[in-house]
Coordinates of C-alpha atoms in Angstrom, one line a residue:
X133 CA 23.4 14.9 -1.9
X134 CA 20.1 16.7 -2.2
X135 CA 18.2 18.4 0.4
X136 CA 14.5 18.6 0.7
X137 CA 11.9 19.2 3.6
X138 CA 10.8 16.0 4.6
X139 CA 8.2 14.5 7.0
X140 CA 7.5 11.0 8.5
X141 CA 3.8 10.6 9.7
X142 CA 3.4 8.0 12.5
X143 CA 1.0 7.4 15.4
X144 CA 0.9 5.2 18.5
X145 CA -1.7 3.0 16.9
X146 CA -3.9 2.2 13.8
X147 CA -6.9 4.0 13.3
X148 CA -5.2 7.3 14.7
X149 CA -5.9 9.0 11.7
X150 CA -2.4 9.0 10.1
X151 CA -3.7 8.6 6.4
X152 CA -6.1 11.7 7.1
X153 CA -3.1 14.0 8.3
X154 CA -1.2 12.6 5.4
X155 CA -3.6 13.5 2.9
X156 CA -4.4 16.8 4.2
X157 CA -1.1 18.0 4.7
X158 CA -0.3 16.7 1.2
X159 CA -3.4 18.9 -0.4
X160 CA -2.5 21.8 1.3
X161 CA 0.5 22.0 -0.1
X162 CA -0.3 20.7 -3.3
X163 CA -3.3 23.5 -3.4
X164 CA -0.3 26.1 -2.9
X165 CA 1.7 25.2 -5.8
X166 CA 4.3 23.1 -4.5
X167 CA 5.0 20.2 -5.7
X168 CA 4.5 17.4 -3.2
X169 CA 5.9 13.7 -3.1
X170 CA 4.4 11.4 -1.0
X171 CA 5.8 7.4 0.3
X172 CA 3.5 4.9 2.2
X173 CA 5.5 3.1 4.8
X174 CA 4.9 -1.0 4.3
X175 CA 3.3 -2.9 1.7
X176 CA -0.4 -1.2 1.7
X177 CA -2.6 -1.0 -1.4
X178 CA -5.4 1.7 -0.3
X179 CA -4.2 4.3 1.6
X180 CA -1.6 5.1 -2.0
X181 CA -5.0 5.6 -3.7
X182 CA -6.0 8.8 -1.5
X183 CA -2.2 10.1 -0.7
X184 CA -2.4 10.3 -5.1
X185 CA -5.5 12.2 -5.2
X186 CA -4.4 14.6 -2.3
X187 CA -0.4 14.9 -4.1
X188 CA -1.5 14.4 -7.5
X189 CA 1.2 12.6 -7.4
X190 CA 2.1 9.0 -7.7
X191 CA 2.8 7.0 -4.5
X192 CA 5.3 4.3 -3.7
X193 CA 6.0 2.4 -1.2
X194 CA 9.3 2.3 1.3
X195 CA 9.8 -0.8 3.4
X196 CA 13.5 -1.4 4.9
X197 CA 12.9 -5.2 4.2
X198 CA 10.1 -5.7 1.1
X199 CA 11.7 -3.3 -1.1
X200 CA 15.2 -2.9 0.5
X201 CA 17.4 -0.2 1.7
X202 CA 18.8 0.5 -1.2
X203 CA 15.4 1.1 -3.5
X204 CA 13.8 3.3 -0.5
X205 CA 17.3 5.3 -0.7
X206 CA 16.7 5.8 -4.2
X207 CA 13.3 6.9 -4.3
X208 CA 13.3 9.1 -1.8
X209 CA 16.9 11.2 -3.7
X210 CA 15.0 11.0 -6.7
X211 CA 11.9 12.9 -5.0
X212 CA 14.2 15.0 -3.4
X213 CA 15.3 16.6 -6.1
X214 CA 11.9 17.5 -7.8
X215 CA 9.8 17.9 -4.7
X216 CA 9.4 21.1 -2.6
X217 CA 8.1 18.4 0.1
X218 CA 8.4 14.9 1.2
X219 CA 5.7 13.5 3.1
X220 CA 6.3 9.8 4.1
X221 CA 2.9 8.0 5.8
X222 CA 4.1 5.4 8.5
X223 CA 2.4 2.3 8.8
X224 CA 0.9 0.6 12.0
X225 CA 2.0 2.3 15.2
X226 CA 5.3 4.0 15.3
X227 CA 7.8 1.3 16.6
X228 CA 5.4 -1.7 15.7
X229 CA 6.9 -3.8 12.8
X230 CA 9.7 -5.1 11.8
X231 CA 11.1 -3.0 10.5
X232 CA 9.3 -0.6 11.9
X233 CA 8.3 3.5 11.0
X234 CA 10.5 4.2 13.7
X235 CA 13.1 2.2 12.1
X236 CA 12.6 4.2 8.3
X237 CA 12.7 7.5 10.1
X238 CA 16.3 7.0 11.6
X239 CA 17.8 5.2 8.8
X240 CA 16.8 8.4 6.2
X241 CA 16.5 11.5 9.1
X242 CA 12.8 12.0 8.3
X243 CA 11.1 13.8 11.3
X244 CA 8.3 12.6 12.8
X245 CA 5.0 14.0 13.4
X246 CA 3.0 12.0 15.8
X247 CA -0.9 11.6 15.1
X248 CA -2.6 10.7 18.8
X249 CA -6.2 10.3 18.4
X250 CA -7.2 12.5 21.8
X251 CA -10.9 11.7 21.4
X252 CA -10.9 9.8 24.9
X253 CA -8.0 11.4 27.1
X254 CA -7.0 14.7 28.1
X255 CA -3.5 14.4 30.1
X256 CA -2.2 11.3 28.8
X257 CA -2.1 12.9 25.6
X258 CA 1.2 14.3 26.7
X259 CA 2.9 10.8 28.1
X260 CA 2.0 9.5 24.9
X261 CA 3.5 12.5 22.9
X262 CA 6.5 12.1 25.4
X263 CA 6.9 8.9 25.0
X264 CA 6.8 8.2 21.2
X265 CA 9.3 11.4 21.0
X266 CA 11.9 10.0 23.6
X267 CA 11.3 5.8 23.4
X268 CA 14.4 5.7 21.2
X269 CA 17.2 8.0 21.7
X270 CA 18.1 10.1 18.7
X271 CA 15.0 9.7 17.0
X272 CA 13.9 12.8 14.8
X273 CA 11.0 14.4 16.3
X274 CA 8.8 17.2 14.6
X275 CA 5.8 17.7 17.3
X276 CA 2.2 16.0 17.8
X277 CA -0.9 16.6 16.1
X278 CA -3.9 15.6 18.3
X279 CA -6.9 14.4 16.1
X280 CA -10.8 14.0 16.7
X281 CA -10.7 17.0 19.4
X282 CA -13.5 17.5 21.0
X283 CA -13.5 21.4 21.3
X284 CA -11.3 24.4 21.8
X285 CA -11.4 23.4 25.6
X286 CA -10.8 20.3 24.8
X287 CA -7.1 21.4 22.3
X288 CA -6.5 23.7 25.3
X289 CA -6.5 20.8 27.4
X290 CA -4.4 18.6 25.4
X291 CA -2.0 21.2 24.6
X292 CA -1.1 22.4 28.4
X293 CA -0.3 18.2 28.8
X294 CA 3.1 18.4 26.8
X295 CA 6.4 19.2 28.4
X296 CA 7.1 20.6 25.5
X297 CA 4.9 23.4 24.2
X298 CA 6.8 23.5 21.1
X299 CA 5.5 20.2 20.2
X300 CA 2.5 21.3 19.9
X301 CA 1.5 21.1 16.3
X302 CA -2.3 21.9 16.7
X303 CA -5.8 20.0 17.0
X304 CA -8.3 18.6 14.0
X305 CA -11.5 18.8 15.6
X306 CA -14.1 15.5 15.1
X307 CA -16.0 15.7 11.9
X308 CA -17.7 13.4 10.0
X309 CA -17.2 16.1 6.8
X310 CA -13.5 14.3 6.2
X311 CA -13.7 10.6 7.6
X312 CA -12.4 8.2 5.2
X313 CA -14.5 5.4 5.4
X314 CA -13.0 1.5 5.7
X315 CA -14.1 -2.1 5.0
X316 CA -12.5 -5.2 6.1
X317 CA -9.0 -5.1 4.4
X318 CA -8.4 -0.7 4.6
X319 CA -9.9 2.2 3.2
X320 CA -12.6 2.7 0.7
X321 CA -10.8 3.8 -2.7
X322 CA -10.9 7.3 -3.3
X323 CA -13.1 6.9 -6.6
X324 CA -15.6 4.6 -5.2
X325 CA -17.0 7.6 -3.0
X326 CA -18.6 10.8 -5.0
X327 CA -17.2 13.3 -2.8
X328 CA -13.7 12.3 -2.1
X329 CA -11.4 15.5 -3.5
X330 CA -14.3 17.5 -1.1
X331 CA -13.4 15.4 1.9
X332 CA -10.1 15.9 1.3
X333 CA -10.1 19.8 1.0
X334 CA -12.7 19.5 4.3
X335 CA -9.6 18.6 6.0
X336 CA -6.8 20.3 4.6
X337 CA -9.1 23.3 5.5
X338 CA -9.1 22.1 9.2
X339 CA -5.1 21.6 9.0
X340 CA -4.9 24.9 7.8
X341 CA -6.1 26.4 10.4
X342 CA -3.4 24.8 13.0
X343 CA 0.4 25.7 13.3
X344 CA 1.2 22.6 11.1
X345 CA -1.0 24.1 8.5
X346 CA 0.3 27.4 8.6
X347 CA 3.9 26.3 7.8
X348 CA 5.5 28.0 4.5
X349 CA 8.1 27.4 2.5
X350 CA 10.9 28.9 4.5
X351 CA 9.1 27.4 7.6
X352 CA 8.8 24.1 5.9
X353 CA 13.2 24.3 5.8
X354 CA 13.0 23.3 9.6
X355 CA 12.8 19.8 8.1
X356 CA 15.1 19.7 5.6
X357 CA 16.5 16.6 5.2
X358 CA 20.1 15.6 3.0
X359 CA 19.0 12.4 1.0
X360 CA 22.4 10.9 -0.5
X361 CA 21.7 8.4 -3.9
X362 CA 22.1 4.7 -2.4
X363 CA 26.0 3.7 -2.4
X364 CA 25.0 0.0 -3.2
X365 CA 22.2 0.5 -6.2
X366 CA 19.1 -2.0 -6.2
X367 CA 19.1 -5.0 -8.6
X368 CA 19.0 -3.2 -12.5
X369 CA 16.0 -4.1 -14.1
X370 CA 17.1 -6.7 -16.9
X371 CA 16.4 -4.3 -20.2
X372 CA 14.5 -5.9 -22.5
X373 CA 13.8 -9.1 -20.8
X374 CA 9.9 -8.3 -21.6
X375 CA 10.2 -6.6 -24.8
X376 CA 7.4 -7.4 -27.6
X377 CA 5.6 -9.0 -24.3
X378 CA 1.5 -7.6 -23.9
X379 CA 0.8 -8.1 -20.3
X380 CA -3.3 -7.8 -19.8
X381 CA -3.6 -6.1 -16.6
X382 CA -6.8 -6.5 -14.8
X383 CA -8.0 -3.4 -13.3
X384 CA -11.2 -2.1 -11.9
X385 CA -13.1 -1.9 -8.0
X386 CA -12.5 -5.6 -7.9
X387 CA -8.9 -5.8 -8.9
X388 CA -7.4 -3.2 -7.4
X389 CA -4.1 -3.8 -5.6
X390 CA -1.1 -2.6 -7.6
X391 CA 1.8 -1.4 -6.8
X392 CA 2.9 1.8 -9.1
X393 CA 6.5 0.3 -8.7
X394 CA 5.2 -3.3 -10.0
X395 CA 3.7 -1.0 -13.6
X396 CA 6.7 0.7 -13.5
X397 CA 9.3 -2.7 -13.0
X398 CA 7.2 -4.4 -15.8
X399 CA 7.6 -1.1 -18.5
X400 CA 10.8 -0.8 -17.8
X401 CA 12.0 -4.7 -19.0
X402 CA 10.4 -3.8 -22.1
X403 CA 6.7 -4.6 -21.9
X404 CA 3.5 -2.9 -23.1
X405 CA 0.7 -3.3 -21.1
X406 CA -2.9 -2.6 -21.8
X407 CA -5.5 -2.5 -18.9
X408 CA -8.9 -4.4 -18.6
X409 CA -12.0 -4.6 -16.6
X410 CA -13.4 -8.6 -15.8
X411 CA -16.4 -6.8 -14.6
X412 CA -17.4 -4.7 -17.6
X413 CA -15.7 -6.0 -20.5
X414 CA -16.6 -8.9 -22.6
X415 CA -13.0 -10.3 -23.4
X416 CA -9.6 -9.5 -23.1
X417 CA -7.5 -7.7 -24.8
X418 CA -5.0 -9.2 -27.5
X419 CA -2.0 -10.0 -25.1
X420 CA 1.0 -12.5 -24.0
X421 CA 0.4 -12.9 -20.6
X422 CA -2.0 -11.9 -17.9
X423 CA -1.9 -10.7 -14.7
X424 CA -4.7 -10.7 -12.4
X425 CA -3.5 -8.2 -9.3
X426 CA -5.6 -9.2 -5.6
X427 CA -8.7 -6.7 -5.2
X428 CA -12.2 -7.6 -3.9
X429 CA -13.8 -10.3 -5.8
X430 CA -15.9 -10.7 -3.4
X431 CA -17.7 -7.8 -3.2
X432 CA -18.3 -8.4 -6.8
X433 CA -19.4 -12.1 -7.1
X434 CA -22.2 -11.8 -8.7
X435 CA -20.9 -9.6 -11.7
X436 CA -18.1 -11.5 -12.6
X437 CA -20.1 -14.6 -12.5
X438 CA -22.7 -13.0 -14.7
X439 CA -20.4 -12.4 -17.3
X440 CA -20.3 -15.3 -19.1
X441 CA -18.1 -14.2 -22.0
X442 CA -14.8 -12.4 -20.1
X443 CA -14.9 -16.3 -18.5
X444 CA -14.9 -17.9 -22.0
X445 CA -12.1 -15.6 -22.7
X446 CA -9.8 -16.4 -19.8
X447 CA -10.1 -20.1 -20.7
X448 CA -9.0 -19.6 -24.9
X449 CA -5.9 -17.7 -23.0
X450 CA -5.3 -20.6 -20.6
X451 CA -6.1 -23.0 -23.3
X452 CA -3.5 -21.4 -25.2
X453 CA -0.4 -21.6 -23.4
X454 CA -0.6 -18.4 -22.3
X455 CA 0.9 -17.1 -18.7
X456 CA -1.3 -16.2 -15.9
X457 CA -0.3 -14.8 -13.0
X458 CA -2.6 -14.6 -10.0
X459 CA -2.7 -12.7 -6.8
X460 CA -4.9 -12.6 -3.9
X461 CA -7.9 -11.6 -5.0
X462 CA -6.9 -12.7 -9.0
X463 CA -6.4 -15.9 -7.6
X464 CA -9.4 -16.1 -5.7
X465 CA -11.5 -15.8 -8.9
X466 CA -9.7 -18.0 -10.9
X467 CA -11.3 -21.3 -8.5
X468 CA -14.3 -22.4 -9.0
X469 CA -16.5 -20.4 -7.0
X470 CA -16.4 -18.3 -4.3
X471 CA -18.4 -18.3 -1.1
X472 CA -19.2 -15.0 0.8
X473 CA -19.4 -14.0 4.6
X474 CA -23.4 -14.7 4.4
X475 CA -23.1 -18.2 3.1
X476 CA -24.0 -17.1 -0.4
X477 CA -22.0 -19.4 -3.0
X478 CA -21.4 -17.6 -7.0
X479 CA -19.7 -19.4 -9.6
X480 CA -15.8 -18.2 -10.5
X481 CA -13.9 -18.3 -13.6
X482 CA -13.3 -22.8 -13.1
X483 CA -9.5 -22.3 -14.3
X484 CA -8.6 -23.8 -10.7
X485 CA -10.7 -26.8 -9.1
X486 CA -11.6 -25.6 -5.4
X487 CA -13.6 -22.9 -3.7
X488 CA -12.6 -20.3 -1.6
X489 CA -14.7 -19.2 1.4
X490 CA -14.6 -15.5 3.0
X491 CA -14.7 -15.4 6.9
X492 CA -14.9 -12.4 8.9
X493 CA -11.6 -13.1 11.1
X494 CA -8.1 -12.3 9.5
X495 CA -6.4 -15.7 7.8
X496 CA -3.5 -14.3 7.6
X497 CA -0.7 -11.3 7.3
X498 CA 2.8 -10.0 7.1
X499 CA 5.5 -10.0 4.8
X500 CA 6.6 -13.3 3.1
X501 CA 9.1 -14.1 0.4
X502 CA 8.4 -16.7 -2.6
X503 CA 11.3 -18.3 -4.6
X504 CA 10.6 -19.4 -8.3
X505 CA 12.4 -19.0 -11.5
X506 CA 14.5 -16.5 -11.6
X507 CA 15.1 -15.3 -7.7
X508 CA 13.3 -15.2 -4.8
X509 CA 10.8 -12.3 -4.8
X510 CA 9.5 -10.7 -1.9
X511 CA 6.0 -9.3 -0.4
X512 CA 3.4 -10.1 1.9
X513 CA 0.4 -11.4 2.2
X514 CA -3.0 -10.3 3.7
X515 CA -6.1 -12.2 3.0
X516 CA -9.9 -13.1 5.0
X517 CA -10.6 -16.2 2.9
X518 CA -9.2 -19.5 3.0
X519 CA -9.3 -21.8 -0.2
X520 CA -9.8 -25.8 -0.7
X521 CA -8.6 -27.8 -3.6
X522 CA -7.1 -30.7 -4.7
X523 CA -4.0 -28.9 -6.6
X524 CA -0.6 -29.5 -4.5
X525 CA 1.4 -26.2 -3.5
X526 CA 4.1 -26.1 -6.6
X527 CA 5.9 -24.0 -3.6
X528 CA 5.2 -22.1 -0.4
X529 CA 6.4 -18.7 1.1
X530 CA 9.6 -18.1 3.4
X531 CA 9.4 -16.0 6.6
X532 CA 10.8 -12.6 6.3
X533 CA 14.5 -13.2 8.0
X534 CA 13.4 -12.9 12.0
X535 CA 9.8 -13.2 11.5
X536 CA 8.6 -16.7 11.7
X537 CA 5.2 -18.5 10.0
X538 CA 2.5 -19.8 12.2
X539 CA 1.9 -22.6 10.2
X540 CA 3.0 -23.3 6.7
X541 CA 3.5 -20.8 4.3
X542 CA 1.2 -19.3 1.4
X543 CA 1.3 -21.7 -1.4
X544 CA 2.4 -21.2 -4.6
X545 CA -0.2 -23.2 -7.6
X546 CA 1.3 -24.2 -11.0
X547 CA -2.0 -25.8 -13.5
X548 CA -0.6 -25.5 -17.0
X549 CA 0.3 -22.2 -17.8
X550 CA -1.3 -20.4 -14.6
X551 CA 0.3 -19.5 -11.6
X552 CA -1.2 -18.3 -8.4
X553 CA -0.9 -17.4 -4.8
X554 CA -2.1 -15.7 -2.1
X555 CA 1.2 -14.1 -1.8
X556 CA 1.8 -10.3 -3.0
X557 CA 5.1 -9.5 -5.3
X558 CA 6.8 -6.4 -5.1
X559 CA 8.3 -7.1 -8.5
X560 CA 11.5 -5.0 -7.9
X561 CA 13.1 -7.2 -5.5
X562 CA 13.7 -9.1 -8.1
X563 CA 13.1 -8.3 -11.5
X564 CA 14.4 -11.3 -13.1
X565 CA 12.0 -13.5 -11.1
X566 CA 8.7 -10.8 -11.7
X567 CA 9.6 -11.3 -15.6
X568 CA 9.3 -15.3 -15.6
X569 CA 6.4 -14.8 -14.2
X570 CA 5.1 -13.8 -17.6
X571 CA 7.1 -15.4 -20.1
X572 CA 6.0 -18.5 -21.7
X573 CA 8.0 -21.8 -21.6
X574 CA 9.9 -20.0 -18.8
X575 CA 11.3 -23.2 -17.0
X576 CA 12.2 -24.6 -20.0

């Protein structure tokens, strides 16, 4: 059993500003020398990106279902006994989900600090408060933060609204100097934006100057929370399983959504992986196997259709034998071409007959499992395009036990040695399966 001050972000919404408080919190206290750990609730991609630049830290994720009780159990102990603070983002609103934020906090202890956005309201800020902290009984409850605050007289207001005055946790005033800026699937990455460690300290400045902010270390022990190593481990990664295996990892601003857990699952069966860029460089790297992670091909249409050479070199890989697996955004690429929001068609890599078209309403979301050799691996899935081709699904996704599909599930494409799918992995739910993913001849 370790103990470790610990804190569980959450709002009654997205868009409260959750990811902001995280981050800020997280500089702060990384600015002070301690050494901060920070978890996204849920299977997100982007919001990881800022929490590392704010921590300096890497970020995993914690979902009771996706990665399992028993992983988030581990990860957080291991945390706990490095970190001088645990900072855990929530995902969604506090109880939506399922499982839920709310459902995280309880199961670990982690108290939560509610995020309300107070830009519109000035005593319903305290039903809110009072109803996120007393909705379920026993819940952990650490205070409310109100965000985008008008002015003083506005904090004053918001403040005097709470039963509680102890709640109270302070007031971020409205500023455009620390906005993180979004696009249709989450945040802008951190790196895409020139200024993003100054809009980070913009706001961990502004925290500072609330009670939050002005927590030290003995104050931070308030929070301390006893994190036990998990009595039932997670599946062992199979040593070796992937050793002497290169896995080619695409990554750049159009392949961007990786899990630091899936690097970290892969490394530790044994296999070396070197990174790439489809939009910059003119071939890949000598390798085994590839995987092409989801991201925003198309944003980026018309550079990877310009280059003319990476394409010749995906084919000799496919030509070859070798495994490919695809997803989201990878897969996306991999068809034929690729038609954007303003009807503009580019030309794709051609290793999948089809096209996929981008619309501007959500095609579809929430977590999904997939079985194929080796287990049944589970994720989610969270796409704005749709795709046509002639291929038959090789398989489709299950429902997450008590969720249910509104329609059939994401398909699963086999074409020689590729595989693809809308459907994200989180490779440590079952390691077994991840690694057949990139071993050739597997099903024989």
């Amino acid at each position: 059993m370790t103990r470790c001050p610990a804190i569980l972000i959450a709002a009654p919404a997205s868009g409260q500003g959750k990811t902001t408080v995280a981050c800020a919190l997280a500089r702060l206290h990384a600015r002070q020398g301690r050494k901060v750990r920070v978890f996204k609730c849920g299977p997100d991609f982007l919001d990881p990106y800022w929490l590392t630049l704010a921590s300096g830290a890497p970020v995993h994720q914690l979902d009771l279902w996706m990665t399992g009780e028993a992983d988030c159990a581990q990860r957080l102990h291991d945390a706990a006994q490095e970190a001088d603070l645990i900072i855990v983002e929530g995902v969604m609103g506090l109880f939506d989900g399922q499982p839920s934020a709310a459902d995280l906090a309880q199961r670990f202890g982690l108290p939560v600090l509610a995020v309300i956005d107070a830009s519109a309201m000035a005593g319903t800020f305290g039903a809110l408060a009072w109803g996120l902290q007393h909705y379920r009984e026993s819940l952990p409850f650490a205070g409310v933060l109100a965000n985008r605050v008008a002015s003083e007289g506005h904090a004053g207001m918001l403040e005097e609204s709470l039963r509680e005055s102890a709640q109270w946790q302070g007031a971020l005033m409205r500023s455009a100097s620390f906005t993180l800026p979004e696009r249709h699937l989450g945040l802008v990455m951190d790196h895409e934006l020139g200024d993003a460690l100054q809009r980070l300290d913009a706001v961990a400045d502004a925290l500072a100057e609330t009670r939050l902010g002005q927590m030290g270390a003995d104050d931070l022990q308030a929070w301390a929370v006893p994190f036990a190593a998990p009595a039932s481990p997670a599946e062992a990664f199979p040593a070796g399983l992937l050793q002497g295996q290169t896995i080619a990892v695409a990554r750049d601003a159009a392949f961007c959504f990786i899990y630091a857990a899936n690097i970290d699952c892969l490394q530790d069966m044994g296999a070396e992986l070197v990174y790439f860029s489809p939009l910059q460089d003119s071939a890949l790297p000598p390798c085994d196997a590839l995987w092409l992670p989801g991201g925003y091909p198309e944003l980026h249409a018309q550079t990877l259709a310009g280059n003319g050479t990476m394409k010749a070199s995906l084919a000799q890989h496919v030509q070859a034998g070798k495994p490919v697996w695809a997803e989201c955004g990878g897969m996306m690429a991999l068809f034929d071409e690729i038609t954007t929001t303003d009807g503009a068609s580019h030309p794709m890599w051609g290793l999948l007959p089809g096209r996929v078209t981008m619309q501007k309403r959500l095609a579809a979301l929430g977590p999904q499992q997939l079985g194929v050799a080796g287990g049944m691996l589970r994720g989610h899935t969270f796409h704005y395009s749709t795709c046509a081709t002639p291929l038959q699904a090789a398989a489709r996704t299950q429902a997450a036990p008590g969720r249910t599909l509104r329609g059939e599930g994401e398909a699963l494409y086999a074409s020689g040695s590729v595989k693809a799918s809308y459907f994200h992995a989180w490779f440590a739910s079952s390691p077994a399966a991840a690694a057949r993913l990139f071993l050739k001849d597997a099903d024989d």
